[in-house]
PDB file of C-alpha atoms in Angstrom:
ATOM      1  CA  MET A 300     -22.596  11.837   5.094  1.00 56.00           C
ATOM      2  CA  PRO A 301     -19.548  11.429   7.375  1.00 59.00           C
ATOM      3  CA  ARG A 302     -16.306  10.379   5.827  1.00 61.00           C
ATOM      4  CA  ALA A 303     -15.349   6.745   6.430  1.00 69.00           C
ATOM      5  CA  ASP A 304     -12.238   6.025   8.493  1.00 88.00           C
ATOM      6  CA  VAL A 305     -10.019   4.042   6.145  1.00 90.00           C
ATOM      7  CA  THR A 306      -8.198   2.455   9.078  1.00 92.00           C
ATOM      8  CA  GLN A 307     -11.397   0.709  10.163  1.00 94.00           C
ATOM      9  CA  MET A 308     -12.322  -0.521   6.690  1.00 95.00           C
ATOM     10  CA  ALA A 309     -11.757  -4.149   5.767  1.00 96.00           C
ATOM     11  CA  PHE A 310      -8.490  -5.018   4.048  1.00 97.00           C
ATOM     12  CA  ALA A 311     -10.574  -7.415   1.920  1.00 97.00           C
ATOM     13  CA  LYS A 312     -12.503  -4.426   0.568  1.00 96.00           C
ATOM     14  CA  LEU A 313      -9.563  -2.090  -0.041  1.00 96.00           C
ATOM     15  CA  TYR A 314      -6.856  -4.361  -1.453  1.00 97.00           C
ATOM     16  CA  PRO A 315      -8.894  -5.353  -4.532  1.00 97.00           C
ATOM     17  CA  LEU A 316      -9.291  -1.628  -5.272  1.00 96.00           C
ATOM     18  CA  LEU A 317      -5.496  -1.255  -5.351  1.00 97.00           C
ATOM     19  CA  VAL A 318      -5.197  -4.294  -7.612  1.00 97.00           C
ATOM     20  CA  ASN A 319      -7.932  -2.930  -9.901  1.00 97.00           C
ATOM     21  CA  LYS A 320      -6.213   0.458 -10.160  1.00 96.00           C
ATOM     22  CA  ALA A 321      -2.986  -1.189 -11.289  1.00 96.00           C
ATOM     23  CA  GLU A 322      -4.706  -3.630 -13.665  1.00 97.00           C
ATOM     24  CA  LYS A 323      -6.556  -0.785 -15.400  1.00 97.00           C
ATOM     25  CA  LYS A 324      -3.125   0.566 -16.343  1.00 96.00           C
ATOM     26  CA  GLY A 325      -1.823  -2.761 -17.637  1.00 96.00           C
ATOM     27  CA  ARG A 326      -0.055  -3.948 -14.481  1.00 97.00           C
ATOM     28  CA  THR A 327      -0.706  -7.251 -12.728  1.00 97.00           C
ATOM     29  CA  ARG A 328      -1.896  -8.481  -9.365  1.00 97.00           C
ATOM     30  CA  SER A 329       1.481 -10.156  -8.981  1.00 97.00           C
ATOM     31  CA  GLU A 330       3.175  -6.760  -9.248  1.00 98.00           C
ATOM     32  CA  VAL A 331       0.794  -5.252  -6.670  1.00 98.00           C
ATOM     33  CA  ASP A 332       1.560  -8.181  -4.366  1.00 98.00           C
ATOM     34  CA  GLN A 333       5.300  -7.673  -4.924  1.00 97.00           C
ATOM     35  CA  VAL A 334       5.101  -3.975  -4.043  1.00 97.00           C
ATOM     36  CA  THR A 335       2.940  -4.696  -0.997  1.00 98.00           C
ATOM     37  CA  ALA A 336       5.299  -7.460   0.126  1.00 98.00           C
ATOM     38  CA  TRP A 337       8.289  -5.116  -0.211  1.00 98.00           C
ATOM     39  CA  LEU A 338       6.566  -2.531   1.986  1.00 98.00           C
ATOM     40  CA  THR A 339       5.051  -4.791   4.629  1.00 98.00           C
ATOM     41  CA  GLY A 340       6.891  -8.108   4.684  1.00 98.00           C
ATOM     42  CA  TYR A 341       3.736 -10.119   3.944  1.00 98.00           C
ATOM     43  CA  THR A 342       4.124 -12.861   1.339  1.00 97.00           C
ATOM     44  CA  PRO A 343       1.729 -13.133  -1.617  1.00 96.00           C
ATOM     45  CA  ALA A 344       0.201 -16.169   0.151  1.00 97.00           C
ATOM     46  CA  ASP A 345      -0.310 -14.040   3.280  1.00 98.00           C
ATOM     47  CA  LEU A 346      -2.031 -11.362   1.196  1.00 97.00           C
ATOM     48  CA  ALA A 347      -4.374 -13.894  -0.401  1.00 96.00           C
ATOM     49  CA  ARG A 348      -5.232 -15.311   3.039  1.00 97.00           C
ATOM     50  CA  LEU A 349      -5.801 -11.844   4.520  1.00 98.00           C
ATOM     51  CA  GLU A 350      -8.155 -10.974   1.655  1.00 96.00           C
ATOM     52  CA  GLN A 351     -10.376 -13.790   2.905  1.00 97.00           C
ATOM     53  CA  SER A 352     -10.292 -12.542   6.495  1.00 97.00           C
ATOM     54  CA  ASP A 353     -12.006  -9.704   8.337  1.00 96.00           C
ATOM     55  CA  ILE A 354      -8.784  -7.879   9.272  1.00 97.00           C
ATOM     56  CA  THR A 355      -9.026  -4.090   9.238  1.00 97.00           C
ATOM     57  CA  TYR A 356      -6.692  -1.942   7.192  1.00 97.00           C
ATOM     58  CA  ALA A 357      -5.160  -0.604  10.420  1.00 97.00           C
ATOM     59  CA  ASP A 358      -4.495  -4.115  11.715  1.00 98.00           C
ATOM     60  CA  PHE A 359      -3.018  -5.102   8.355  1.00 98.00           C
ATOM     61  CA  PHE A 360      -0.353  -2.410   8.720  1.00 98.00           C
ATOM     62  CA  GLN A 361       0.087  -2.617  12.489  1.00 97.00           C
ATOM     63  CA  ASN A 362       0.631  -6.401  12.340  1.00 97.00           C
ATOM     64  CA  ALA A 363       2.878  -6.347   9.279  1.00 98.00           C
ATOM     65  CA  PRO A 364       5.751  -8.820   9.666  1.00 98.00           C
ATOM     66  CA  ALA A 365       8.490  -6.404   8.591  1.00 97.00           C
ATOM     67  CA  MET A 366       7.795  -2.854   7.483  1.00 98.00           C
ATOM     68  CA  ASN A 367      10.598  -1.980   5.091  1.00 97.00           C
ATOM     69  CA  PRO A 368      12.982   0.586   6.620  1.00 96.00           C
ATOM     70  CA  CYS A 369      13.559   2.025   3.129  1.00 96.00           C
ATOM     71  CA  ARG A 370       9.911   3.141   3.008  1.00 96.00           C
ATOM     72  CA  THR A 371      11.060   6.546   4.274  1.00 95.00           C
ATOM     73  CA  LEU A 372      12.627   7.044   0.820  1.00 95.00           C
ATOM     74  CA  ILE A 373       9.098   7.201  -0.653  1.00 96.00           C
ATOM     75  CA  THR A 374       8.279  10.823  -1.356  1.00 95.00           C
ATOM     76  CA  GLY A 375       5.716  12.737  -3.341  1.00 94.00           C
ATOM     77  CA  LYS A 376       2.037  13.501  -3.234  1.00 94.00           C
ATOM     78  CA  VAL A 377      -0.992  11.277  -2.792  1.00 90.00           C
ATOM     79  CA  CYS A 378      -4.360  13.039  -2.926  1.00 86.00           C
ATOM     80  CA  GLY A 379      -2.523  16.369  -2.828  1.00 89.00           C
ATOM     81  CA  VAL A 380      -0.677  15.577   0.405  1.00 89.00           C
ATOM     82  CA  ARG A 381       3.068  14.933   0.613  1.00 94.00           C
ATOM     83  CA  VAL A 382       3.496  11.459   2.107  1.00 94.00           C
ATOM     84  CA  GLU A 383       6.693  12.406   3.898  1.00 92.00           C
ATOM     85  CA  ASP A 384       4.816  15.184   5.763  1.00 94.00           C
ATOM     86  CA  ILE A 385       2.071  12.951   7.195  1.00 94.00           C
ATOM     87  CA  GLU A 386       2.558  12.971  10.974  1.00 93.00           C
ATOM     88  CA  GLY A 387       0.698   9.823  12.025  1.00 94.00           C
ATOM     89  CA  PRO A 388       2.837   6.727  11.371  1.00 96.00           C
ATOM     90  CA  LEU A 389      -0.148   4.502  10.534  1.00 96.00           C
ATOM     91  CA  MET A 390      -1.617   6.915   8.001  1.00 95.00           C
ATOM     92  CA  ARG A 391       1.844   7.564   6.560  1.00 96.00           C
ATOM     93  CA  ASP A 392       2.345   3.796   6.009  1.00 97.00           C
ATOM     94  CA  ILE A 393      -1.096   3.574   4.377  1.00 96.00           C
ATOM     95  CA  ARG A 394      -0.216   6.448   2.059  1.00 96.00           C
ATOM     96  CA  TYR A 395       3.165   4.881   1.268  1.00 97.00           C
ATOM     97  CA  LEU A 396       1.300   1.906  -0.205  1.00 97.00           C
ATOM     98  CA  ASP A 397      -1.011   4.257  -2.112  1.00 96.00           C
ATOM     99  CA  LYS A 398       2.033   6.058  -3.532  1.00 97.00           C
ATOM    100  CA  LEU A 399       3.696   2.792  -4.573  1.00 97.00           C
ATOM    101  CA  ILE A 400       0.527   1.683  -6.371  1.00 97.00           C
ATOM    102  CA  ASP A 401       0.295   5.092  -8.068  1.00 96.00           C
ATOM    103  CA  GLU A 402       3.868   4.681  -9.305  1.00 96.00           C
ATOM    104  CA  LEU A 403       3.105   1.175 -10.522  1.00 97.00           C
ATOM    105  CA  ALA A 404       0.019   2.427 -12.382  1.00 95.00           C
ATOM    106  CA  LYS A 405       2.058   5.243 -13.938  1.00 95.00           C
ATOM    107  CA  GLY A 406       4.396   2.702 -15.528  1.00 96.00           C
ATOM    108  CA  LYS A 407       7.481   2.980 -13.354  1.00 96.00           C
ATOM    109  CA  THR A 408       9.751  -0.044 -13.291  1.00 95.00           C
ATOM    110  CA  MET A 409      10.028  -2.241 -10.197  1.00 94.00           C
ATOM    111  CA  GLU A 410      13.617  -1.040  -9.766  1.00 93.00           C
ATOM    112  CA  GLN A 411      12.335   2.554  -9.526  1.00 94.00           C
ATOM    113  CA  ILE A 412       9.457   1.667  -7.213  1.00 95.00           C
ATOM    114  CA  LEU A 413      11.290  -0.598  -4.760  1.00 94.00           C
ATOM    115  CA  ARG A 414      13.722   1.818  -3.196  1.00 88.00           C
ATOM    116  CA  LYS A 415      16.974   0.602  -1.714  1.00 79.00           C
TER     117      LYS A 415
END
């Protein structure tokens, strides 16, 4: 079975998985929204609206209101790959969000997660 291209998957399908991952570790949807808003510039209301739409994951990132310039401070591994070494900017931004959610799930504080 061929591997699915995450960029073409629906945001409405993937975002709840991120929320679920965090909630399993005692974090909240509000915290996931806060981290996502920090990275992308979307408001929590925007995120809720986009979850009801058919926007793809690629379009979610490519149309983000304000990608945070401090996102380049996010380092470390996601799925065994160093996020800072990912060449494609779209996939790197996708993995930045994955890394932030991983940090949230691991119990880091918001001050540690939201780099400045």
